[in-house]
Coordinates of C-alpha atoms in Angstrom, one line a residue:
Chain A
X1 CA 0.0 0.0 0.0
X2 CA 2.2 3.0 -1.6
X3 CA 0.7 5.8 0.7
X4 CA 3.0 8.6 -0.5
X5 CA 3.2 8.5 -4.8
X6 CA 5.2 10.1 -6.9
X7 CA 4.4 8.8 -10.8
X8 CA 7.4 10.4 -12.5
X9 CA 10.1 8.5 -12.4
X10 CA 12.1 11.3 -13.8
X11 CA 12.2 15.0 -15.4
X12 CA 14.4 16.9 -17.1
X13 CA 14.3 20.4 -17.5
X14 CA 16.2 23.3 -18.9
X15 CA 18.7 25.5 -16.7
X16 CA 16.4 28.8 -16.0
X17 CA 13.7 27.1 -16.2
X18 CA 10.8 26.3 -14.1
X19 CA 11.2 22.9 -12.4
X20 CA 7.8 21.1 -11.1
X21 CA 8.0 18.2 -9.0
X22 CA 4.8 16.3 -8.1
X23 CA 2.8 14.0 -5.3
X24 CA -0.4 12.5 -4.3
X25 CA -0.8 10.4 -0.8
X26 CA -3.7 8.5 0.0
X27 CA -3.7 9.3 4.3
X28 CA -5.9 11.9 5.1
X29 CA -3.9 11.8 8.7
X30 CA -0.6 13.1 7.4
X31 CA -0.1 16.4 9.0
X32 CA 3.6 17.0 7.7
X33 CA 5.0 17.1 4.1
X34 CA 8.6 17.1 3.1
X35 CA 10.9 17.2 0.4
X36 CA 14.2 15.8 0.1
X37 CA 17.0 16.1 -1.8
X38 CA 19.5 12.9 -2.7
X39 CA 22.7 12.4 -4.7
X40 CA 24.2 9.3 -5.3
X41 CA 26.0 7.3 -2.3
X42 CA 24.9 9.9 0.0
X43 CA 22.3 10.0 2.0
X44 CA 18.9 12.0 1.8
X45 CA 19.2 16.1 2.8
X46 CA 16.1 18.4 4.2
X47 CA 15.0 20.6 1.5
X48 CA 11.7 22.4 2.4
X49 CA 8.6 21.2 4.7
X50 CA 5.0 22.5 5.0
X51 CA 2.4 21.6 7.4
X52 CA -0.9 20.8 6.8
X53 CA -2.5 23.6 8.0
X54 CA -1.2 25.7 5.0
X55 CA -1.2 25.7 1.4
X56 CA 2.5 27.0 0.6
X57 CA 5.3 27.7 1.8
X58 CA 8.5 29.2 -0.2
X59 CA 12.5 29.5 0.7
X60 CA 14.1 31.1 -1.9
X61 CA 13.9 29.1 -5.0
X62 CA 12.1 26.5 -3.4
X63 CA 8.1 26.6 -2.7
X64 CA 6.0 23.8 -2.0
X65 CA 2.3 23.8 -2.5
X66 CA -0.3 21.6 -0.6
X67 CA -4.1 21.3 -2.1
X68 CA -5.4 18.7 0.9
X69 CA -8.8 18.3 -0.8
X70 CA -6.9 16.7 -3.7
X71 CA -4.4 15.1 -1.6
X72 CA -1.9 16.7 -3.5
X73 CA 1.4 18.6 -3.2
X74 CA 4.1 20.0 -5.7
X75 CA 7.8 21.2 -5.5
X76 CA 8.3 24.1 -7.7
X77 CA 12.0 25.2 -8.4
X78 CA 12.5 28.3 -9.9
X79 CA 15.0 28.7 -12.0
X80 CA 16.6 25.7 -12.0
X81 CA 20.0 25.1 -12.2
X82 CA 22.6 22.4 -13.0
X83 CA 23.2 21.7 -9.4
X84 CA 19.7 20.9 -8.7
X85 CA 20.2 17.8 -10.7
X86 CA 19.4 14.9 -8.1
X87 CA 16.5 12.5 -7.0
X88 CA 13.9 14.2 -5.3
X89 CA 11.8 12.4 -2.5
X90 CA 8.5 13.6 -1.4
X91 CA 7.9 12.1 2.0
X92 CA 4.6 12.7 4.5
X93 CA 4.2 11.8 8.7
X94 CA 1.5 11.5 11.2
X95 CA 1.6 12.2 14.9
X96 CA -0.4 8.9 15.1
X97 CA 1.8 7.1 13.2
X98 CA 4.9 7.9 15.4
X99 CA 5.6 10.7 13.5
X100 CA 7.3 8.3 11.0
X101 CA 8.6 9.5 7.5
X102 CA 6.3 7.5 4.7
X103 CA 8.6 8.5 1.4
X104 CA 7.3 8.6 -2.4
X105 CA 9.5 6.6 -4.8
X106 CA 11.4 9.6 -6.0
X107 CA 12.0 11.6 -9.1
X108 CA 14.9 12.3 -10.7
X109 CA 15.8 15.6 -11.8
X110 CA 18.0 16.6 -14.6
X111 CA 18.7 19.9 -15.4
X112 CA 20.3 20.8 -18.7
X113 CA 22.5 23.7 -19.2
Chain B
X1 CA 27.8 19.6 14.9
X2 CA 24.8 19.8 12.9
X3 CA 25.9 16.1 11.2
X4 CA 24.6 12.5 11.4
X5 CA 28.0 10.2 11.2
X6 CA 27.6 6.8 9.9
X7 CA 30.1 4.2 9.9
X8 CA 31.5 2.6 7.5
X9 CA 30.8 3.8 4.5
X10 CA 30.9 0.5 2.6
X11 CA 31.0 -3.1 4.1
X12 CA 31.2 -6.1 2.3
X13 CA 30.3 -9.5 4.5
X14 CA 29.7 -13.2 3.6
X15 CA 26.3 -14.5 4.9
X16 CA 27.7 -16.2 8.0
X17 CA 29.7 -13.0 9.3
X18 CA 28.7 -10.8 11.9
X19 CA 29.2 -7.1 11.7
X20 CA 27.8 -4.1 12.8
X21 CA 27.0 -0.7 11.7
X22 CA 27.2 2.4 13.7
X23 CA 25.8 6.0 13.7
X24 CA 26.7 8.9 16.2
X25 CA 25.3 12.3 16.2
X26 CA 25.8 14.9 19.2
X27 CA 22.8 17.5 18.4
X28 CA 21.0 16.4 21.5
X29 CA 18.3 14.5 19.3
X30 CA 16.4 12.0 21.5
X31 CA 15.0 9.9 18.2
X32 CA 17.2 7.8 15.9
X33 CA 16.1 5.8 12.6
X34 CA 17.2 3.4 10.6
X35 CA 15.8 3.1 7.4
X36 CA 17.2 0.8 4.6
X37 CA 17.2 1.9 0.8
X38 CA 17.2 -0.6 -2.0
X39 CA 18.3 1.3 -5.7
X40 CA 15.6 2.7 -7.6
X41 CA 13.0 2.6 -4.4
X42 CA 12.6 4.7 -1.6
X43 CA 14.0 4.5 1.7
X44 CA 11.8 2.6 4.4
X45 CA 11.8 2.9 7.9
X46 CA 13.0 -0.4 9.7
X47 CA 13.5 0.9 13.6
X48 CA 13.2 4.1 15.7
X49 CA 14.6 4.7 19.0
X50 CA 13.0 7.3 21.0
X51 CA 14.9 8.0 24.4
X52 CA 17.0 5.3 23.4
X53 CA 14.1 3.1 23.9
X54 CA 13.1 1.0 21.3
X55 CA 9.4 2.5 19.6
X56 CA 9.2 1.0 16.8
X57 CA 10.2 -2.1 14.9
X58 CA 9.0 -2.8 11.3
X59 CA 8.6 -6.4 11.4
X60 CA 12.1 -6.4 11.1
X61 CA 13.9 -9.9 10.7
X62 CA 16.0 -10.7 13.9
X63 CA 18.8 -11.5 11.5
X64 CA 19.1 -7.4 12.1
X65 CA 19.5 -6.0 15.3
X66 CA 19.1 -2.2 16.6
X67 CA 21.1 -1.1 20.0
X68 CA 21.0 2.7 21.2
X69 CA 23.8 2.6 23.9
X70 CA 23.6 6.4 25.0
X71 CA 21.8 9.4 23.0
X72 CA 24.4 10.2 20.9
X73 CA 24.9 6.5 19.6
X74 CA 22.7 4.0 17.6
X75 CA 23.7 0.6 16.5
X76 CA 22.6 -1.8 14.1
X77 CA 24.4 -5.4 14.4
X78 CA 24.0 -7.8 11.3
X79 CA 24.5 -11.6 11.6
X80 CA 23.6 -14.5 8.9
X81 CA 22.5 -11.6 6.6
X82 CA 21.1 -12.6 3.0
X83 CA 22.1 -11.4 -0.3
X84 CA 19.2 -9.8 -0.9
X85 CA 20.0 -7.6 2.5
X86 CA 22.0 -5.6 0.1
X87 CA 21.4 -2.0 0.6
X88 CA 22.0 1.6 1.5
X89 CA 21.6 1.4 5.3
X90 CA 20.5 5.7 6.8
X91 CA 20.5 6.3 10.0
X92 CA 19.0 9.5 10.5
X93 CA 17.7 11.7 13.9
X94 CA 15.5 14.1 15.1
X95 CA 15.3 15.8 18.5
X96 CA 12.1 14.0 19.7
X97 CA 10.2 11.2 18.4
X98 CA 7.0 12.3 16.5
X99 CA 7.7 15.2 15.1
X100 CA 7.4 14.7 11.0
X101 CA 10.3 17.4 10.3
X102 CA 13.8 17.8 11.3
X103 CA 15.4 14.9 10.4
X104 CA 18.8 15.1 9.6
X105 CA 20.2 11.8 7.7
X106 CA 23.6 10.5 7.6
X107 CA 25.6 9.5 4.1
X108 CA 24.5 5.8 4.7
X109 CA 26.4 2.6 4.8
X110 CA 26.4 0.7 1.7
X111 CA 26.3 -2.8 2.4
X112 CA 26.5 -5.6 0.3
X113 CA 26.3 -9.2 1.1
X114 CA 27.6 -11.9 -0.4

């Protein structure tokens, strides 16, 4: 039972450009959403959160929307650069669930220059 | 010390060895993970420690076994492992058990069985 989903496997995009990373769950009890960042050999790093009591939240380049009644959220990256080149994992948690990270599969980002 | 140390970066064991894996961190989190990774999936939570107590277990196999000797150190010993075992082992922590966000991973132990 994949709870967290993300159905692109991959992306590739051109430096500048916008960058749109998507994700649908299926528990309605996730109160936290998170994005992570991964390279190769190394392990996953933090790259932007939002609760579930909102519907965005932006850090620089980096803004995450949430549409709950969809069960939905997005990374957007803007622009995107070579370095952002990397597999990104959306990941969700409950409080009931022990506060647990649940991650997506991943999708891997290339950006061209 | 914002870091999650994980040690060693790459083992290599035969199925009737016993080894162990070890992660340290010195943030004052009170919650440690370990999650294993297989290529192309996503990571998946095996054990947490909260308080070095042990909170959660994932149906783990016994064959794999957690320790959290002090809050600063988290264990995970490895004895008649299978090939298909292989992985990226993450230890990651957060200061208290529950909260979704603030984890902060370590570079992960690849380990490969043979």
């Amino acid at each position: 039972d994949q709870q967290v989903k993300q159905n692109s496997p991959s992306l590739s995009v051109q430096e500048g450009r916008i960058s749109i990373l998507n994700c649908d769950y299926t528990n309605s009890m996730f109160d936290y959403f998170l994005w992570y960042k991964k390279y190769p050999a190394e392990g996953p790093t933090f790259l932007i959160s939002i609760s579930s009591i909102k519907d965005k939240n932006e850090d620089g380049r980096f803004t995450v929307f949430l549409n709950k009644s969809a069960k939905h959220l997005s990374l957007h990256i803007v622009p995107s650069q070579p370095g952002d080149s990397a597999v990104y994992f959306c990941a969700a948690s409950a409080m009931n669930q022990g506060g647990k990270l649940i991650f997506g599969q991943g999708t891997e980002l290339s950006v061209k220059p | 010390d914002t870091e999650v140390t994980q040690t060693p970066k790459h083992l290599v064991m035969g199925m009737t060895n016993k080894k162990s894996l070890k992660c340290e961190q010195h943030m004052g989190h009170r919650a440690m993970y370990w999650y294993k990774q297989k290529a192309k999936k996503p990571p998946e939570l095996m054990f947490v420690y909260s308080y070095e107590k042990l909170s959660i277990n994932e149906s783990v196999p016994s064959r794999f076994s957690p320790e959290c000797p002090n809050s600063s150190l988290l264990n995970l010993h490895l004895h008649a492992l299978q090939p298909e075992d292989s992985a990226l082992y993450l230890c990651a922590s957060s200061q208290i058990q529950g909260q979704g966000y603030g984890y902060t991973f370590g570079s992960g132990t690849r380990l490969t069985v043979v």
